Amino acid sequence: MKFLKVLLNSMLSGIFFSALIALLIYDININLPFKQLFFLQLTLFLSLTYGIIITLVCIAVFYLFSFFSAKKFNIAFISPSFLTVSFSILTLLYLIIYKINYDYFLSFFNTTTRDLLKLQSWFLIFLIFIGFLVLYGIYFYKKKFLFFTAYFLIIPVLIVFSVQKRAEFLLPERPEKIATLEGKNLDKKITIIGLEGVSFDFLIPLMNEDKLPNFSWLIDKGCWGKLKSFSPNDPLILNSSFNTGKWPAIHRQLSNYRYQLLTFDQEIEVVPRYIFFRQLTRIGLLLSRPASKTAFTKDIWTIFRENETSYIKRDWPYQMKIENPKPNAKTLFDRFFKDLKFETEDIFGVVKTSFFTDCEYEEQFREEKKINQPEIEYLLLNGLNIVERYFYKYSFPSLFGNIDQEEITKFGPVIERYYQFYDLIIGRYLGSLKENELLVLYSPHGIEPLPLWKRFVEVLLGNSDITAYHDMAPDGTIFFYGKEIAQGKNMDGIKLIDIAPTLLYYLGLHVGLDMDGVAQTYIFLDKFRDENPVPYITSYDEHTIK
């Protein structure tokens, strides 16, 4: 009988914790309209997983505490003392999980949303304070009925207030077109080359060894610096911020997937981190599917299209599969990698696939550029980013403990050679740069080693070869080069969202005041800045260009 009482109280604790996790899911899914029914369904769904886990933990803790305290605890079917302790501790645990997720998804929240979330947090902190205050009062004043009655009257009020803060999130509204903006003929060109994963951690040592002449040229003759990234460091989110000059809180492109819980109709876009939520797909409780993008705000490509500015854009998502690489790609591959002689290794396939895909993607881009002669050109390659994930530990073996010297010798030069391959690509575009053309080279993020705990998780998930990641938004790189660009100038502090307004400024187009990014005019020569003040517009979303 006692076990049933402990089980029932533990189950109530599990449901309480599931409701808090359901609130977290709602908080990070800022595009999701709040519905009470789905909140209850979500709580029920989570009770089948996290609720059961918390139930078992509560049972185990109760009996362990009883054993080591050598006391016999009487417990009711609904035990106020048990629930007060468990609710308080579980709320504290939730707030730790919440804070980690809040920091990670911070870019999702605008100022108003952050204020609402702060109030929500304070309500839950107050709930913890009240819980421990009640336990203190019972211990010293022995008035259980009075204290427990007050506590269980306050709990639903604070929970309702916390949920209400989420219900007050504003959903995006499409502004009405209130004005017409006259289009402009451009007399300038821009070439943008994105190289995912390029980091100064590799660039600086290789340039010091004179192995990257074209990267060195960009530093000597142009503006350069670290590019501040942000989390979530997902390609869709980064590209959307690059294209709009806005944080995810504004452009609302949060995920390339939709997640469905069991048979519930409502879907979510984002799942919490650090609680293994995504792993529910492995047991069939969580279904995922690719989803199409929905435009909530204009990006620079829409602006160019309305302005009748010609462009070609070859970026993420990559849809190319190379079955048979061309002879020139094979020749180029041998130039960089043939002497390493580790073709029999399974991991070598990562290098081949990435290299041949980048080669084919870049060659098609050049051919299309030659035929169409566009005013704006954008190419994004991600082969290095993939290769770094698998070969990072061989470039920095001291960070990973005991690695066989033979493997270091065999695999250590791989990332270096890939940088040299990218240096060759840069040389092609530097050589063909026009007098009126700006070259922008950037990486939206860098790369960093997996922490020890994450390496352990990857091993458990069968990904033991992965040794680096960019989830925590390590700094990327940015280079500007052209006739109007200041030479040899370091510009650390520029953000990914600054690139779009800076490009619009260079072209002489208006910069939206609703953009979170800022036109970085200081990278240009004084004469260019004096002759070209920044033209502003309230928002491109409110204007039609004709």
XYZ file of C-alpha atoms in Angstrom, residues 45-539:
495
model
C 2.695 13.238 -24.403
C 5.646 14.276 -22.248
C 4.224 12.338 -19.309
C 4.835 9.155 -21.315
C 8.561 9.888 -21.404
C 9.892 12.559 -19.062
C 6.973 12.026 -16.692
C 7.809 8.332 -16.319
C 11.496 9.141 -15.813
C 10.703 11.673 -13.084
C 8.292 9.208 -11.469
C 11.007 6.556 -11.220
C 13.524 9.090 -9.919
C 11.114 10.300 -7.217
C 10.415 6.739 -6.090
C 14.115 5.946 -5.938
C 14.958 9.137 -4.025
C 12.140 8.561 -1.523
C 13.287 5.051 -0.630
C 16.973 5.970 -0.616
C 16.257 8.888 1.712
C 14.165 6.646 3.969
C 16.938 4.051 4.064
C 19.828 6.410 4.874
C 17.848 8.519 7.338
C 16.771 5.325 9.177
C 13.308 6.818 9.680
C 9.879 5.502 8.858
C 7.898 8.014 6.813
C 4.143 7.859 6.691
C 2.743 9.098 3.410
C -0.798 9.833 2.250
C -2.211 9.077 -1.173
C -1.922 12.803 -1.849
C 0.994 13.890 0.331
C 1.361 17.691 0.625
C 4.880 17.412 2.063
C 6.050 15.011 -0.679
C 4.582 17.199 -3.424
C 5.895 20.433 -1.923
C 9.448 19.075 -1.858
C 9.257 17.463 -5.304
C 7.550 20.436 -6.976
C 10.150 22.840 -5.566
C 13.137 20.718 -6.609
C 11.659 19.943 -10.039
C 10.929 23.626 -10.653
C 14.552 24.405 -9.811
C 15.721 21.670 -12.191
C 13.420 23.042 -14.875
C 14.756 26.566 -14.467
C 18.299 25.282 -15.032
C 17.172 23.526 -18.231
C 15.192 26.609 -19.208
C 18.142 28.976 -18.691
C 20.425 26.851 -20.889
C 17.784 26.720 -23.625
C 16.972 30.431 -23.251
C 20.618 31.366 -23.786
C 20.871 29.045 -26.791
C 17.651 30.282 -28.442
C 18.110 33.917 -27.400
C 18.073 35.116 -31.015
C 14.457 33.904 -31.277
C 13.211 36.446 -28.777
C 12.672 40.146 -29.396
C 12.659 42.695 -26.584
C 8.969 42.264 -25.798
C 9.226 38.479 -25.724
C 12.280 38.589 -23.482
C 10.397 40.749 -20.984
C 7.528 38.249 -20.945
C 9.942 35.355 -20.416
C 11.641 37.167 -17.567
C 8.291 37.595 -15.834
C 7.554 33.914 -16.435
C 10.870 32.988 -14.826
C 10.221 35.190 -11.811
C 6.857 33.510 -11.227
C 8.581 30.109 -11.155
C 11.411 31.365 -8.936
C 8.763 32.674 -6.545
C 7.136 29.226 -6.636
C 10.399 27.660 -5.449
C 10.775 30.287 -2.734
C 7.227 29.704 -1.490
C 7.792 25.929 -1.444
C 10.871 26.116 0.760
C 9.233 28.804 2.888
C 6.302 26.451 3.523
C 8.646 23.621 4.535
C 10.470 26.000 6.869
C 7.187 27.177 8.406
C 5.958 23.629 8.967
C 9.232 22.603 10.599
C 9.254 25.490 13.083
C 5.547 26.290 13.579
C 3.918 22.872 13.020
C 0.863 24.428 11.305
C 0.742 22.030 8.388
C -2.828 22.671 7.287
C -2.377 26.438 7.105
C 0.910 26.354 5.196
C -0.039 23.569 2.790
C -3.397 25.184 2.023
C -1.683 28.457 1.158
C 0.926 26.670 -0.969
C -1.516 24.630 -3.042
C -3.678 27.679 -3.605
C -0.680 29.668 -4.830
C 0.712 26.950 -7.153
C -2.073 27.032 -9.774
C -2.093 30.830 -9.763
C 1.648 31.057 -10.485
C 1.491 28.314 -13.117
C -1.444 30.037 -14.847
C 0.417 33.353 -14.783
C 3.509 31.652 -16.245
C 1.498 30.053 -19.046
C -0.321 33.342 -19.659
C 3.009 35.052 -20.370
C 3.526 32.602 -23.250
C -0.006 33.213 -24.519
C 0.892 36.908 -24.847
C 3.581 36.241 -27.474
C 2.777 38.227 -30.608
C 2.568 36.307 -33.858
C 4.026 37.869 -37.021
C 1.764 40.050 -39.119
C 2.340 40.912 -42.745
C 2.475 44.705 -43.083
C 0.413 46.390 -45.727
C 2.164 47.929 -48.715
C 1.823 51.636 -48.014
C 4.194 53.169 -50.555
C 6.013 52.650 -53.808
C 9.783 52.946 -54.030
C 11.408 53.859 -57.306
C 13.830 51.245 -58.606
C 17.445 52.115 -59.333
C 19.860 51.116 -62.067
C 23.091 49.873 -60.486
C 26.573 50.741 -61.640
C 28.310 48.374 -59.230
C 28.662 44.592 -58.935
C 29.107 42.225 -56.015
C 30.551 38.724 -55.830
C 29.863 36.891 -52.557
C 31.723 33.675 -51.757
C 30.634 31.805 -48.640
C 32.996 29.135 -47.318
C 31.395 27.439 -44.318
C 33.748 26.527 -41.506
C 36.663 28.831 -42.393
C 38.264 29.912 -39.126
C 41.213 32.069 -38.150
C 42.348 29.178 -35.937
C 43.509 27.564 -39.176
C 43.988 30.634 -41.374
C 46.567 32.470 -39.279
C 49.048 29.545 -38.862
C 48.753 28.589 -42.543
C 49.210 32.176 -43.714
C 52.259 32.523 -41.494
C 53.697 29.511 -43.340
C 52.925 31.212 -46.716
C 50.531 28.420 -47.681
C 47.508 30.625 -48.412
C 48.667 33.463 -50.710
C 45.176 34.617 -51.718
C 43.850 34.763 -48.165
C 47.003 36.750 -47.293
C 46.293 39.126 -50.174
C 42.799 39.796 -48.836
C 44.211 40.679 -45.426
C 46.875 42.997 -46.873
C 44.665 44.714 -49.446
C 41.192 44.606 -47.934
C 39.153 44.675 -44.740
C 38.938 41.527 -42.657
C 37.974 40.259 -39.247
C 36.061 37.773 -37.165
C 32.381 37.483 -38.002
C 30.135 37.281 -34.951
C 27.694 34.418 -35.309
C 24.843 33.330 -33.057
C 22.926 30.257 -32.003
C 21.065 28.233 -33.099
C 23.825 27.770 -35.667
C 21.561 26.021 -38.147
C 22.110 26.617 -41.902
C 18.518 27.722 -42.522
C 18.591 30.228 -39.675
C 22.041 31.588 -40.556
C 21.169 31.959 -44.232
C 17.893 33.689 -43.422
C 19.689 36.192 -41.168
C 22.375 36.725 -43.821
C 19.701 37.340 -46.466
C 17.502 39.649 -44.398
C 19.878 41.429 -42.020
C 17.523 40.420 -39.215
C 17.554 38.152 -36.192
C 15.412 34.987 -36.216
C 12.981 36.828 -33.919
C 12.066 38.922 -36.966
C 12.540 36.694 -40.016
C 10.940 33.716 -38.196
C 12.780 31.033 -40.190
C 13.435 28.653 -37.298
C 13.755 25.166 -38.714
C 13.869 23.148 -41.887
C 11.752 20.448 -40.214
C 8.393 20.005 -38.577
C 7.885 17.645 -35.639
C 4.676 15.816 -34.858
C 3.950 14.263 -31.485
C 2.185 10.921 -31.783
C -1.074 11.543 -33.649
C -1.627 15.151 -32.578
C -2.475 17.459 -35.470
C -0.394 20.381 -34.214
C 3.265 20.422 -35.259
C 6.258 22.180 -33.732
C 9.359 23.597 -35.423
C 11.941 23.556 -32.647
C 12.710 21.046 -29.903
C 14.495 21.746 -26.591
C 18.172 20.977 -26.214
C 20.124 19.118 -23.527
C 17.249 16.790 -22.567
C 17.633 14.357 -25.520
C 14.246 15.356 -26.871
C 15.212 14.757 -30.507
C 16.091 11.160 -29.658
C 12.379 10.434 -29.255
C 12.382 9.993 -33.044
C 14.367 6.771 -32.493
C 11.484 5.159 -30.601
C 8.737 6.497 -32.851
C 7.187 8.945 -30.378
C 8.341 11.939 -32.387
C 7.932 12.144 -36.153
C 9.877 14.610 -38.289
C 9.473 15.743 -41.870
C 11.119 18.373 -44.087
C 9.129 21.567 -44.374
C 9.019 24.335 -46.946
C 10.008 27.871 -46.055
C 7.446 30.578 -45.382
C 8.601 34.138 -46.045
C 7.702 36.498 -43.209
C 9.857 39.382 -44.402
C 11.645 40.470 -47.566
C 15.251 39.454 -48.067
C 17.856 41.146 -50.257
C 17.154 38.738 -53.115
C 13.507 39.786 -53.211
C 14.680 43.401 -53.164
C 17.054 42.733 -56.072
C 14.337 40.941 -57.999
C 11.860 43.796 -57.532
C 14.588 46.247 -58.519
C 15.192 44.156 -61.656
C 18.784 43.566 -60.574
C 20.149 40.402 -62.144
C 21.722 37.837 -59.856
C 22.659 34.194 -59.508
C 22.466 32.519 -56.129
C 23.828 29.077 -55.367
C 23.685 28.445 -51.645
C 22.089 26.186 -49.078
C 20.234 23.842 -49.314
C 22.654 21.784 -51.399
C 20.787 19.427 -53.672
C 23.668 18.065 -55.732
C 24.911 14.475 -55.631
C 28.085 13.698 -57.544
C 27.964 10.215 -59.024
C 30.862 10.510 -61.475
C 33.236 13.436 -60.892
C 34.641 15.136 -63.960
C 38.261 14.494 -65.001
C 39.365 18.012 -64.075
C 37.917 17.516 -60.556
C 39.835 14.243 -60.190
C 43.016 15.939 -61.375
C 42.528 18.752 -58.876
C 41.828 16.268 -56.115
C 45.056 14.392 -56.837
C 46.925 17.687 -56.740
C 45.945 18.235 -53.123
C 45.443 14.768 -51.649
C 47.148 12.065 -53.715
C 50.336 12.002 -51.629
C 48.390 11.284 -48.416
C 47.613 7.752 -49.655
C 44.813 6.685 -47.361
C 42.229 5.801 -49.995
C 41.393 2.503 -48.296
C 40.128 4.207 -45.140
C 36.338 4.582 -44.793
C 36.723 8.127 -43.519
C 38.392 9.068 -46.796
C 34.960 9.012 -48.447
C 34.033 12.167 -46.513
C 36.906 14.046 -48.142
C 36.144 12.781 -51.637
C 32.426 13.495 -51.484
C 32.932 16.991 -50.061
C 35.695 17.895 -52.503
C 33.931 16.688 -55.658
C 30.671 18.357 -54.616
C 32.425 21.673 -54.015
C 34.258 21.349 -57.346
C 31.099 20.645 -59.321
C 29.085 23.307 -57.509
C 31.749 25.967 -58.074
C 32.300 25.000 -61.728
C 28.593 25.207 -62.534
C 28.478 28.570 -60.777
C 31.331 29.930 -62.914
C 29.725 28.665 -66.112
C 26.394 30.263 -65.234
C 28.147 33.476 -64.279
C 29.977 33.554 -67.616
C 26.760 33.065 -69.587
C 24.448 35.427 -67.683
C 26.883 38.149 -66.540
C 24.770 39.028 -63.468
C 25.217 42.089 -61.295
C 25.150 40.068 -58.051
C 26.753 36.637 -57.652
C 26.526 34.435 -54.578
C 28.148 31.040 -54.041
C 28.181 29.115 -50.764
C 30.323 25.976 -50.286
C 30.240 23.732 -47.222
C 32.736 20.952 -47.997
C 35.303 22.233 -45.500
C 32.666 22.396 -42.777
C 31.940 18.673 -43.229
C 35.601 17.675 -43.431
C 36.480 19.622 -40.269
C 33.865 17.737 -38.260
C 35.675 14.456 -38.930
C 39.336 15.500 -39.129
C 39.596 18.266 -36.516
C 41.211 16.044 -33.904
C 44.120 15.235 -36.222
C 44.949 18.946 -36.546
C 44.747 19.526 -32.773
C 45.568 16.101 -31.263
C 46.582 17.563 -27.889
C 42.907 18.403 -27.225
C 41.807 14.797 -27.639
C 44.188 12.771 -25.516
C 45.924 9.704 -26.863
C 45.785 9.591 -30.688
C 48.052 7.254 -32.593
C 50.953 9.121 -34.208
C 50.485 7.170 -37.409
C 46.931 8.478 -37.697
C 48.097 12.038 -36.985
C 50.682 11.757 -39.760
C 48.153 10.251 -42.130
C 45.159 12.510 -41.487
C 46.741 15.656 -40.030
C 47.255 17.497 -43.368
C 43.676 16.963 -44.645
C 42.140 20.222 -43.347
C 45.252 22.165 -44.366
C 44.940 20.866 -47.944
C 41.260 21.767 -48.032
C 42.119 25.344 -47.044
C 44.627 25.413 -49.899
C 41.877 24.219 -52.244
C 39.656 27.115 -51.104
C 42.604 29.490 -51.507
C 42.814 28.377 -55.136
C 39.111 29.144 -55.619
C 39.573 32.623 -54.147
C 42.403 33.249 -56.591
C 40.048 32.622 -59.506
C 37.666 35.339 -58.389
C 40.383 37.799 -57.455
C 41.826 37.375 -60.943
C 38.501 38.091 -62.663
C 37.392 40.971 -60.413
C 36.079 44.008 -62.297
C 36.925 47.638 -61.540
C 33.422 48.309 -60.211
C 33.100 45.014 -58.343
C 33.156 44.228 -54.626
C 34.347 40.805 -53.462
C 32.885 39.559 -50.182
C 34.281 36.379 -48.674
C 32.730 35.069 -45.478
C 32.102 32.073 -43.282
C 28.923 32.236 -41.142
C 30.630 30.299 -38.349
C 33.919 28.749 -37.320
C 34.539 25.331 -35.824
C 35.526 24.110 -32.369
C 36.235 20.753 -30.696
C 33.425 18.738 -29.208
C 33.448 18.919 -25.394
C 34.125 15.650 -23.633
C 30.510 15.032 -22.628
C 29.307 15.547 -26.193
C 31.959 13.176 -27.557
C 30.609 10.551 -25.180
C 27.054 11.205 -26.415
C 28.147 10.968 -30.069
C 29.815 7.620 -29.347
C 26.577 6.339 -27.805
C 24.675 7.532 -30.884
C 27.122 5.813 -33.243
C 28.906 8.977 -34.412
C 32.310 8.355 -32.892
C 34.184 9.848 -35.880
C 32.736 13.324 -35.298
C 35.156 15.438 -33.253
C 34.145 19.064 -33.928
C 30.983 21.143 -34.216
C 29.726 24.708 -34.471
C 26.541 24.493 -32.368
C 27.750 27.153 -29.933
C 28.396 29.694 -32.698
C 32.171 30.072 -32.827
C 33.221 33.178 -34.771
C 33.341 32.944 -38.525
C 35.410 35.123 -40.875
C 34.688 38.065 -43.158
C 36.732 39.720 -45.923
C 35.875 42.704 -48.148
C 38.013 43.583 -51.152
C 37.543 46.135 -53.910
C 38.503 49.576 -55.191
C 36.331 51.367 -52.605
C 37.487 49.266 -49.635
C 40.044 50.446 -47.077
C 43.244 48.392 -47.142
C 44.640 46.245 -44.337
C 41.876 47.157 -41.901
C 40.755 44.832 -39.135
C 37.022 44.992 -38.457
C 36.394 42.597 -35.564
C 32.868 42.947 -34.223
C 30.913 42.818 -37.476
C 27.882 40.524 -37.233
C 26.316 38.206 -39.762
C 23.229 40.438 -39.819
C 25.413 43.441 -40.787
C 26.304 42.014 -44.195
C 22.936 42.601 -45.921
C 22.622 46.320 -45.025
C 26.310 46.841 -45.905
C 25.760 45.344 -49.376
C 22.650 47.475 -49.932
C 24.609 50.567 -48.924
C 27.459 49.774 -51.318
C 24.998 49.395 -54.196
C 23.321 52.695 -53.364
C 20.044 51.043 -52.338
C 18.077 51.936 -49.240
C 18.814 50.293 -45.906
C 15.747 49.231 -43.927
C 15.417 50.806 -40.512
C 13.734 47.601 -39.378
C 16.916 45.623 -40.094
C 18.743 44.504 -36.962
C 22.056 44.758 -38.787
C 23.941 47.981 -39.440
C 25.616 49.154 -42.629
C 29.328 48.985 -41.764
C 30.393 52.100 -43.646
C 33.797 52.304 -41.939
C 35.164 49.555 -44.180
C 34.962 51.926 -47.164
C 37.360 54.704 -48.109
C 36.635 58.159 -46.709
C 35.951 59.560 -50.170
C 33.320 56.887 -50.867
C 31.594 57.519 -47.532
C 31.553 61.294 -48.072
C 30.003 60.917 -51.508
C 27.522 58.242 -50.454
C 25.526 58.895 -47.278
C 23.402 55.976 -46.101
C 19.891 56.122 -47.650
C 17.264 54.760 -45.271
C 13.745 53.426 -45.623
C 11.364 52.427 -42.832
C 10.925 48.884 -44.108
